[in-house]
């Protein structure tokens, strides 16, 4: 069974746990401990294939720093949550997004920016356009949701299950699985006969990534071989003391005998 790991992040009190519990268990929790992190699992259908979604509901940003590197590295998708009634919660997503991009090293990471508590009309302080602008700058999806009213909750968690390739939406897990299968096929002798069960859009998403990784690995191998050859030449040159191997290796200079004194003879009369 396929599994997709989602990490829900944001400052304390924005409703991360309420969104997660509403999606997994189908009911609204009005009170919870913002310092506790928990994990949930739910089975859903994506294009007729059963997928297990593992959701990590992290603590607030104040407590999140302790294990955040581990969470980010293991996560395959991220839900960045702020509350429309908290002016600081949207700003606190900036360092989290920066950390995700740093640890993922520029990979295409599915992310969704969520303005929660959209039902609090009279208490809203963050306009919808502000959240949409941040999501646009980061190149990710944007939703305003309400865990209390179950508005846009399912869309938040299923949105990141797909990526756009050539104008078509394809399942992200198919791309991940295809990359793994391609990597295994590259280690086989007869890769030309290897077949893929995935659709053309998925293959189109995988092919440039495979080519890029292949050239990267080839470059690393060439650099390692060149370093080994250079090290061997330097070692032999130092051992045999031959200028022909490496003219930059210093050679000891044989000591010269001290100069002999010159005796002056008096001229005969």
PDB file of C-alpha atoms in Angstrom:
ATOM      1  CA  UNK A   1       0.000   0.000   0.000  1.00  0.00           C
ATOM      2  CA  UNK A   2       1.232   3.450  -0.842  1.00  0.00           C
ATOM      3  CA  UNK A   3       1.894   5.892   1.983  1.00  0.00           C
ATOM      4  CA  UNK A   4       2.119   9.672   1.941  1.00  0.00           C
ATOM      5  CA  UNK A   5       3.581  11.614   4.880  1.00  0.00           C
ATOM      6  CA  UNK A   6       2.090  15.035   5.592  1.00  0.00           C
ATOM      7  CA  UNK A   7       3.436  17.485   8.174  1.00  0.00           C
ATOM      8  CA  UNK A   8       1.126  20.183   9.564  1.00  0.00           C
ATOM      9  CA  UNK A   9       3.054  23.214  10.835  1.00  0.00           C
ATOM     10  CA  UNK A  10       2.266  26.659  12.191  1.00  0.00           C
ATOM     11  CA  UNK A  11       2.257  28.648  15.399  1.00  0.00           C
ATOM     12  CA  UNK A  12       0.330  27.571  18.475  1.00  0.00           C
ATOM     13  CA  UNK A  13      -3.418  28.076  18.540  1.00  0.00           C
ATOM     14  CA  UNK A  14      -4.001  28.419  14.791  1.00  0.00           C
ATOM     15  CA  UNK A  15      -6.063  25.214  14.618  1.00  0.00           C
ATOM     16  CA  UNK A  16      -3.637  22.608  13.272  1.00  0.00           C
ATOM     17  CA  UNK A  17      -5.039  19.856  15.483  1.00  0.00           C
ATOM     18  CA  UNK A  18      -8.627  20.891  14.763  1.00  0.00           C
ATOM     19  CA  UNK A  19      -8.041  20.612  11.014  1.00  0.00           C
ATOM     20  CA  UNK A  20      -6.302  17.252  11.387  1.00  0.00           C
ATOM     21  CA  UNK A  21      -8.945  15.723  13.667  1.00  0.00           C
ATOM     22  CA  UNK A  22     -11.745  17.007  11.435  1.00  0.00           C
ATOM     23  CA  UNK A  23     -10.126  15.358   8.402  1.00  0.00           C
ATOM     24  CA  UNK A  24      -9.265  12.057  10.104  1.00  0.00           C
ATOM     25  CA  UNK A  25     -12.132  11.570  12.574  1.00  0.00           C
ATOM     26  CA  UNK A  26     -14.836  13.816  11.143  1.00  0.00           C
ATOM     27  CA  UNK A  27     -15.603  15.984  14.167  1.00  0.00           C
ATOM     28  CA  UNK A  28     -14.544  19.334  15.574  1.00  0.00           C
ATOM     29  CA  UNK A  29     -12.464  19.699  18.732  1.00  0.00           C
ATOM     30  CA  UNK A  30     -12.747  23.114  20.336  1.00  0.00           C
ATOM     31  CA  UNK A  31      -9.939  22.761  22.881  1.00  0.00           C
ATOM     32  CA  UNK A  32      -6.564  21.011  22.744  1.00  0.00           C
ATOM     33  CA  UNK A  33      -3.042  21.354  24.095  1.00  0.00           C
ATOM     34  CA  UNK A  34      -0.980  23.404  21.641  1.00  0.00           C
ATOM     35  CA  UNK A  35       2.286  22.008  23.049  1.00  0.00           C
ATOM     36  CA  UNK A  36       1.496  18.374  22.197  1.00  0.00           C
ATOM     37  CA  UNK A  37       2.292  16.811  18.860  1.00  0.00           C
ATOM     38  CA  UNK A  38       0.550  13.723  17.582  1.00  0.00           C
ATOM     39  CA  UNK A  39       0.332  11.560  14.483  1.00  0.00           C
ATOM     40  CA  UNK A  40      -2.731  10.249  12.661  1.00  0.00           C
ATOM     41  CA  UNK A  41      -3.391   7.810   9.824  1.00  0.00           C
ATOM     42  CA  UNK A  42      -6.209   7.661   7.332  1.00  0.00           C
ATOM     43  CA  UNK A  43      -6.882   5.525   4.257  1.00  0.00           C
ATOM     44  CA  UNK A  44      -8.136   7.385   1.195  1.00  0.00           C
ATOM     45  CA  UNK A  45      -8.625   6.626  -2.493  1.00  0.00           C
ATOM     46  CA  UNK A  46      -6.539   8.469  -5.097  1.00  0.00           C
ATOM     47  CA  UNK A  47      -7.440   7.615  -8.690  1.00  0.00           C
ATOM     48  CA  UNK A  48      -8.885   4.314  -7.508  1.00  0.00           C
ATOM     49  CA  UNK A  49      -5.752   3.327  -5.581  1.00  0.00           C
ATOM     50  CA  UNK A  50      -5.834   3.006  -1.826  1.00  0.00           C
ATOM     51  CA  UNK A  51      -3.348   5.283  -0.099  1.00  0.00           C
ATOM     52  CA  UNK A  52      -2.500   5.590   3.570  1.00  0.00           C
ATOM     53  CA  UNK A  53      -1.970   9.185   4.646  1.00  0.00           C
ATOM     54  CA  UNK A  54       0.220   9.644   7.714  1.00  0.00           C
ATOM     55  CA  UNK A  55      -0.279  13.090   9.246  1.00  0.00           C
ATOM     56  CA  UNK A  56       2.082  14.590  11.801  1.00  0.00           C
ATOM     57  CA  UNK A  57       0.378  17.316  13.803  1.00  0.00           C
ATOM     58  CA  UNK A  58       3.299  19.317  15.196  1.00  0.00           C
ATOM     59  CA  UNK A  59       3.352  21.585  18.216  1.00  0.00           C
ATOM     60  CA  UNK A  60       3.545  25.364  17.889  1.00  0.00           C
ATOM     61  CA  UNK A  61       6.579  27.073  16.426  1.00  0.00           C
ATOM     62  CA  UNK A  62       7.935  27.681  19.925  1.00  0.00           C
ATOM     63  CA  UNK A  63       8.117  23.925  20.609  1.00  0.00           C
ATOM     64  CA  UNK A  64       8.575  22.919  16.977  1.00  0.00           C
ATOM     65  CA  UNK A  65      12.257  23.880  16.805  1.00  0.00           C
ATOM     66  CA  UNK A  66      13.507  20.863  18.763  1.00  0.00           C
ATOM     67  CA  UNK A  67      12.576  18.174  16.220  1.00  0.00           C
ATOM     68  CA  UNK A  68      11.761  20.283  13.176  1.00  0.00           C
ATOM     69  CA  UNK A  69      14.724  19.163  11.066  1.00  0.00           C
ATOM     70  CA  UNK A  70      13.684  15.521  11.441  1.00  0.00           C
ATOM     71  CA  UNK A  71      10.049  16.308  10.628  1.00  0.00           C
ATOM     72  CA  UNK A  72      10.938  18.294   7.537  1.00  0.00           C
ATOM     73  CA  UNK A  73      13.334  15.681   6.178  1.00  0.00           C
ATOM     74  CA  UNK A  74      10.793  12.871   6.553  1.00  0.00           C
ATOM     75  CA  UNK A  75       7.796  14.836   5.259  1.00  0.00           C
ATOM     76  CA  UNK A  76       6.582  14.492   1.673  1.00  0.00           C
ATOM     77  CA  UNK A  77       4.009  17.277   1.867  1.00  0.00           C
ATOM     78  CA  UNK A  78       3.456  20.242   4.157  1.00  0.00           C
ATOM     79  CA  UNK A  79       0.408  22.181   5.336  1.00  0.00           C
ATOM     80  CA  UNK A  80       1.385  25.647   6.571  1.00  0.00           C
ATOM     81  CA  UNK A  81      -1.425  26.937   8.766  1.00  0.00           C
ATOM     82  CA  UNK A  82      -2.123  30.420  10.074  1.00  0.00           C
ATOM     83  CA  UNK A  83      -5.230  31.878  11.681  1.00  0.00           C
ATOM     84  CA  UNK A  84      -7.095  34.742  10.052  1.00  0.00           C
ATOM     85  CA  UNK A  85      -7.664  36.325  13.483  1.00  0.00           C
ATOM     86  CA  UNK A  86      -3.963  36.297  14.485  1.00  0.00           C
ATOM     87  CA  UNK A  87      -1.793  38.894  12.698  1.00  0.00           C
ATOM     88  CA  UNK A  88       1.456  37.250  13.786  1.00  0.00           C
ATOM     89  CA  UNK A  89       0.613  33.695  12.710  1.00  0.00           C
ATOM     90  CA  UNK A  90       1.091  34.378   8.995  1.00  0.00           C
ATOM     91  CA  UNK A  91       4.452  36.038   9.626  1.00  0.00           C
ATOM     92  CA  UNK A  92       5.632  33.040  11.652  1.00  0.00           C
ATOM     93  CA  UNK A  93       5.269  30.808   8.592  1.00  0.00           C
ATOM     94  CA  UNK A  94       8.163  32.587   6.868  1.00  0.00           C
ATOM     95  CA  UNK A  95      11.034  30.883   8.785  1.00  0.00           C
ATOM     96  CA  UNK A  96       9.240  27.529   8.534  1.00  0.00           C
ATOM     97  CA  UNK A  97       8.995  27.815   4.755  1.00  0.00           C
ATOM     98  CA  UNK A  98      12.645  28.865   4.576  1.00  0.00           C
ATOM     99  CA  UNK A  99      13.670  25.813   6.613  1.00  0.00           C
ATOM    100  CA  UNK A 100      11.661  23.463   4.387  1.00  0.00           C
ATOM    101  CA  UNK A 101      13.276  24.808   1.228  1.00  0.00           C
ATOM    102  CA  UNK A 102      16.736  24.615   2.819  1.00  0.00           C
ATOM    103  CA  UNK A 103      16.453  21.023   4.031  1.00  0.00           C
ATOM    104  CA  UNK A 104      14.730  19.832   0.855  1.00  0.00           C
ATOM    105  CA  UNK A 105      17.524  21.466  -1.206  1.00  0.00           C
ATOM    106  CA  UNK A 106      15.310  23.009  -3.840  1.00  0.00           C
ATOM    107  CA  UNK A 107      13.183  19.904  -4.481  1.00  0.00           C
ATOM    108  CA  UNK A 108       9.628  20.302  -5.699  1.00  0.00           C
ATOM    109  CA  UNK A 109       7.867  19.929  -2.363  1.00  0.00           C
ATOM    110  CA  UNK A 110       4.039  19.956  -2.232  1.00  0.00           C
ATOM    111  CA  UNK A 111       2.925  22.708   0.137  1.00  0.00           C
ATOM    112  CA  UNK A 112      -0.413  24.310   0.948  1.00  0.00           C
ATOM    113  CA  UNK A 113      -0.897  27.614   2.766  1.00  0.00           C
ATOM    114  CA  UNK A 114      -4.088  27.554   4.852  1.00  0.00           C
ATOM    115  CA  UNK A 115      -5.857  30.460   6.511  1.00  0.00           C
ATOM    116  CA  UNK A 116      -7.863  28.698   9.204  1.00  0.00           C
ATOM    117  CA  UNK A 117     -10.880  29.952  11.200  1.00  0.00           C
ATOM    118  CA  UNK A 118     -12.494  31.569   8.184  1.00  0.00           C
ATOM    119  CA  UNK A 119     -15.814  31.378  10.049  1.00  0.00           C
ATOM    120  CA  UNK A 120     -14.690  34.166  12.421  1.00  0.00           C
ATOM    121  CA  UNK A 121     -15.891  36.966  10.171  1.00  0.00           C
ATOM    122  CA  UNK A 122     -16.063  39.646  12.829  1.00  0.00           C
ATOM    123  CA  UNK A 123     -12.608  38.826  14.219  1.00  0.00           C
ATOM    124  CA  UNK A 124     -10.673  38.596  10.951  1.00  0.00           C
ATOM    125  CA  UNK A 125      -7.518  40.730  10.806  1.00  0.00           C
ATOM    126  CA  UNK A 126      -5.693  39.088   7.878  1.00  0.00           C
ATOM    127  CA  UNK A 127      -7.373  39.713   4.510  1.00  0.00           C
ATOM    128  CA  UNK A 128      -7.726  36.798   2.138  1.00  0.00           C
ATOM    129  CA  UNK A 129      -5.500  38.500  -0.429  1.00  0.00           C
ATOM    130  CA  UNK A 130      -2.569  38.608   2.006  1.00  0.00           C
ATOM    131  CA  UNK A 131      -2.539  34.847   2.408  1.00  0.00           C
ATOM    132  CA  UNK A 132      -3.049  34.323  -1.313  1.00  0.00           C
ATOM    133  CA  UNK A 133      -0.107  36.635  -2.054  1.00  0.00           C
ATOM    134  CA  UNK A 134       2.214  34.654   0.244  1.00  0.00           C
ATOM    135  CA  UNK A 135       1.159  31.371  -1.372  1.00  0.00           C
ATOM    136  CA  UNK A 136       1.709  32.848  -4.832  1.00  0.00           C
ATOM    137  CA  UNK A 137       5.210  33.983  -3.865  1.00  0.00           C
ATOM    138  CA  UNK A 138       6.022  30.476  -2.660  1.00  0.00           C
ATOM    139  CA  UNK A 139       4.438  28.796  -5.665  1.00  0.00           C
ATOM    140  CA  UNK A 140       1.990  26.684  -3.672  1.00  0.00           C
ATOM    141  CA  UNK A 141      -1.755  26.291  -3.252  1.00  0.00           C
ATOM    142  CA  UNK A 142      -3.865  28.470  -0.979  1.00  0.00           C
ATOM    143  CA  UNK A 143      -7.075  27.802   0.918  1.00  0.00           C
ATOM    144  CA  UNK A 144      -9.102  29.484   3.586  1.00  0.00           C
ATOM    145  CA  UNK A 145     -10.728  26.859   5.748  1.00  0.00           C
ATOM    146  CA  UNK A 146     -12.817  26.323   8.832  1.00  0.00           C
ATOM    147  CA  UNK A 147     -12.252  23.253  10.963  1.00  0.00           C
ATOM    148  CA  UNK A 148     -15.426  24.096  12.871  1.00  0.00           C
ATOM    149  CA  UNK A 149     -17.627  24.150   9.762  1.00  0.00           C
ATOM    150  CA  UNK A 150     -15.597  21.468   7.937  1.00  0.00           C
ATOM    151  CA  UNK A 151     -15.041  23.916   5.088  1.00  0.00           C
ATOM    152  CA  UNK A 152     -12.216  23.035   2.637  1.00  0.00           C
ATOM    153  CA  UNK A 153     -10.716  20.555   5.109  1.00  0.00           C
ATOM    154  CA  UNK A 154     -10.605  17.558   2.749  1.00  0.00           C
ATOM    155  CA  UNK A 155      -9.331  19.751  -0.076  1.00  0.00           C
ATOM    156  CA  UNK A 156      -6.372  20.845   2.051  1.00  0.00           C
ATOM    157  CA  UNK A 157      -5.106  17.324   2.656  1.00  0.00           C
ATOM    158  CA  UNK A 158      -5.784  15.936  -0.822  1.00  0.00           C
ATOM    159  CA  UNK A 159      -4.521  18.951  -2.794  1.00  0.00           C
ATOM    160  CA  UNK A 160      -0.865  18.075  -2.320  1.00  0.00           C
ATOM    161  CA  UNK A 161      -1.440  14.540  -3.577  1.00  0.00           C
ATOM    162  CA  UNK A 162      -1.087  15.810  -7.140  1.00  0.00           C
ATOM    163  CA  UNK A 163       1.381  17.890  -9.119  1.00  0.00           C
ATOM    164  CA  UNK A 164       0.984  19.575 -12.471  1.00  0.00           C
ATOM    165  CA  UNK A 165       3.014  18.120 -15.347  1.00  0.00           C
ATOM    166  CA  UNK A 166       2.516  19.387 -18.869  1.00  0.00           C
ATOM    167  CA  UNK A 167      -0.801  20.985 -17.972  1.00  0.00           C
ATOM    168  CA  UNK A 168      -2.136  17.763 -16.420  1.00  0.00           C
ATOM    169  CA  UNK A 169      -2.632  16.870 -12.767  1.00  0.00           C
ATOM    170  CA  UNK A 170      -0.910  13.574 -11.937  1.00  0.00           C
ATOM    171  CA  UNK A 171      -0.736  11.741  -8.584  1.00  0.00           C
ATOM    172  CA  UNK A 172       2.399  12.724  -6.702  1.00  0.00           C
ATOM    173  CA  UNK A 173       2.811   9.234  -5.270  1.00  0.00           C
ATOM    174  CA  UNK A 174       2.954   7.853  -8.819  1.00  0.00           C
ATOM    175  CA  UNK A 175       5.860  10.192  -9.545  1.00  0.00           C
ATOM    176  CA  UNK A 176       7.667   9.171  -6.347  1.00  0.00           C
ATOM    177  CA  UNK A 177       7.117   5.476  -7.050  1.00  0.00           C
ATOM    178  CA  UNK A 178       8.170   5.869 -10.676  1.00  0.00           C
ATOM    179  CA  UNK A 179      11.398   7.557  -9.610  1.00  0.00           C
ATOM    180  CA  UNK A 180      12.153   4.655  -7.301  1.00  0.00           C
ATOM    181  CA  UNK A 181      11.479   2.098 -10.032  1.00  0.00           C
ATOM    182  CA  UNK A 182      13.589   4.018 -12.535  1.00  0.00           C
ATOM    183  CA  UNK A 183      16.452   4.141 -10.055  1.00  0.00           C
ATOM    184  CA  UNK A 184      16.256   0.367  -9.645  1.00  0.00           C
ATOM    185  CA  UNK A 185      16.117  -0.094 -13.421  1.00  0.00           C
ATOM    186  CA  UNK A 186      19.286   1.961 -13.883  1.00  0.00           C
ATOM    187  CA  UNK A 187      21.150  -0.597 -11.789  1.00  0.00           C
ATOM    188  CA  UNK A 188      20.149  -3.421 -14.110  1.00  0.00           C
ATOM    189  CA  UNK A 189      22.164  -4.453 -17.142  1.00  0.00           C
ATOM    190  CA  UNK A 190      19.319  -4.443 -19.639  1.00  0.00           C
ATOM    191  CA  UNK A 191      17.554  -1.180 -18.827  1.00  0.00           C
ATOM    192  CA  UNK A 192      16.156  -0.881 -22.349  1.00  0.00           C
ATOM    193  CA  UNK A 193      13.711  -3.713 -21.667  1.00  0.00           C
ATOM    194  CA  UNK A 194      12.509  -2.229 -18.388  1.00  0.00           C
ATOM    195  CA  UNK A 195       8.852  -1.270 -18.586  1.00  0.00           C
ATOM    196  CA  UNK A 196       6.858   1.174 -16.507  1.00  0.00           C
ATOM    197  CA  UNK A 197       3.224   0.792 -15.433  1.00  0.00           C
ATOM    198  CA  UNK A 198       2.741   4.547 -15.158  1.00  0.00           C
ATOM    199  CA  UNK A 199       1.020   6.946 -17.502  1.00  0.00           C
ATOM    200  CA  UNK A 200       2.739   9.232 -19.984  1.00  0.00           C
ATOM    201  CA  UNK A 201       2.411  12.369 -17.781  1.00  0.00           C
ATOM    202  CA  UNK A 202       4.089  10.573 -14.892  1.00  0.00           C
ATOM    203  CA  UNK A 203       6.883   9.388 -17.170  1.00  0.00           C
ATOM    204  CA  UNK A 204       7.253  12.953 -18.437  1.00  0.00           C
ATOM    205  CA  UNK A 205       7.721  14.163 -14.860  1.00  0.00           C
ATOM    206  CA  UNK A 206      10.248  11.471 -14.030  1.00  0.00           C
ATOM    207  CA  UNK A 207      12.437  11.582 -17.144  1.00  0.00           C
ATOM    208  CA  UNK A 208      14.097  15.008 -16.640  1.00  0.00           C
ATOM    209  CA  UNK A 209      14.759  14.232 -12.978  1.00  0.00           C
ATOM    210  CA  UNK A 210      16.450  10.959 -13.874  1.00  0.00           C
ATOM    211  CA  UNK A 211      18.621  12.631 -16.509  1.00  0.00           C
ATOM    212  CA  UNK A 212      19.630  15.359 -14.102  1.00  0.00           C
ATOM    213  CA  UNK A 213      20.567  12.853 -11.405  1.00  0.00           C
ATOM    214  CA  UNK A 214      22.515  10.713 -13.898  1.00  0.00           C
ATOM    215  CA  UNK A 215      24.672  13.641 -15.017  1.00  0.00           C
ATOM    216  CA  UNK A 216      25.226  14.669 -11.402  1.00  0.00           C
ATOM    217  CA  UNK A 217      26.408  11.182 -10.417  1.00  0.00           C
ATOM    218  CA  UNK A 218      28.663  10.987 -13.487  1.00  0.00           C
ATOM    219  CA  UNK A 219      30.287  14.289 -12.585  1.00  0.00           C
ATOM    220  CA  UNK A 220      30.878  13.146  -9.015  1.00  0.00           C
ATOM    221  CA  UNK A 221      32.453   9.889 -10.225  1.00  0.00           C
ATOM    222  CA  UNK A 222      34.777  11.752 -12.617  1.00  0.00           C
ATOM    223  CA  UNK A 223      35.891  14.113  -9.862  1.00  0.00           C
ATOM    224  CA  UNK A 224      36.615  11.198  -7.530  1.00  0.00           C
ATOM    225  CA  UNK A 225      38.620   9.356 -10.186  1.00  0.00           C
ATOM    226  CA  UNK A 226      40.610  12.472 -11.021  1.00  0.00           C
ATOM    227  CA  UNK A 227      41.379  13.023  -7.337  1.00  0.00           C
ATOM    228  CA  UNK A 228      42.557   9.424  -6.950  1.00  0.00           C
ATOM    229  CA  UNK A 229      44.843   9.643  -9.988  1.00  0.00           C
ATOM    230  CA  UNK A 230      46.336  12.940  -8.848  1.00  0.00           C
ATOM    231  CA  UNK A 231      46.928  11.559  -5.368  1.00  0.00           C
ATOM    232  CA  UNK A 232      48.632   8.475  -6.807  1.00  0.00           C
ATOM    233  CA  UNK A 233      50.907  10.589  -9.004  1.00  0.00           C
ATOM    234  CA  UNK A 234      51.910  12.805  -6.106  1.00  0.00           C
ATOM    235  CA  UNK A 235      52.612   9.771  -3.945  1.00  0.00           C
ATOM    236  CA  UNK A 236      54.827   8.093  -6.554  1.00  0.00           C
ATOM    237  CA  UNK A 237      56.615  11.348  -7.273  1.00  0.00           C
ATOM    238  CA  UNK A 238      57.414  11.838  -3.615  1.00  0.00           C
ATOM    239  CA  UNK A 239      58.465   8.196  -3.259  1.00  0.00           C
ATOM    240  CA  UNK A 240      60.786   7.988  -6.268  1.00  0.00           C
ATOM    241  CA  UNK A 241      61.826  11.626  -6.303  1.00  0.00           C
ATOM    242  CA  UNK A 242      61.377  12.021 -10.040  1.00  0.00           C
ATOM    243  CA  UNK A 243      60.838  15.400 -11.581  1.00  0.00           C
ATOM    244  CA  UNK A 244      58.997  13.871 -14.504  1.00  0.00           C
ATOM    245  CA  UNK A 245      56.110  12.836 -12.284  1.00  0.00           C
ATOM    246  CA  UNK A 246      55.402  16.154 -10.639  1.00  0.00           C
ATOM    247  CA  UNK A 247      57.629  19.203 -10.943  1.00  0.00           C
ATOM    248  CA  UNK A 248      55.949  20.740  -7.880  1.00  0.00           C
ATOM    249  CA  UNK A 249      57.300  18.147  -5.426  1.00  0.00           C
ATOM    250  CA  UNK A 250      60.197  19.556  -3.453  1.00  0.00           C
ATOM    251  CA  UNK A 251      63.433  17.552  -3.688  1.00  0.00           C
ATOM    252  CA  UNK A 252      66.216  17.615  -1.118  1.00  0.00           C
ATOM    253  CA  UNK A 253      69.371  19.391  -2.176  1.00  0.00           C
ATOM    254  CA  UNK A 254      72.637  17.525  -1.638  1.00  0.00           C
ATOM    255  CA  UNK A 255      74.949  19.361   0.759  1.00  0.00           C
ATOM    256  CA  UNK A 256      77.875  21.136  -0.904  1.00  0.00           C
ATOM    257  CA  UNK A 257      81.413  20.811   0.508  1.00  0.00           C
ATOM    258  CA  UNK A 258      82.700  23.924   2.254  1.00  0.00           C
ATOM    259  CA  UNK A 259      84.910  26.161   0.131  1.00  0.00           C
ATOM    260  CA  UNK A 260      88.682  25.561   0.487  1.00  0.00           C
ATOM    261  CA  UNK A 261      90.774  28.479   1.676  1.00  0.00           C
ATOM    262  CA  UNK A 262      93.020  30.019  -0.932  1.00  0.00           C
ATOM    263  CA  UNK A 263      96.677  30.469   0.214  1.00  0.00           C
ATOM    264  CA  UNK A 264      98.480  33.514  -1.058  1.00  0.00           C
ATOM    265  CA  UNK A 265     102.198  32.970  -1.800  1.00  0.00           C
ATOM    266  CA  UNK A 266     104.578  35.851  -1.593  1.00  0.00           C
ATOM    267  CA  UNK A 267     106.181  36.726  -4.892  1.00  0.00           C
ATOM    268  CA  UNK A 268     109.897  35.800  -5.146  1.00  0.00           C
ATOM    269  CA  UNK A 269     112.344  38.692  -5.492  1.00  0.00           C
TER     270      UNK A 269
END
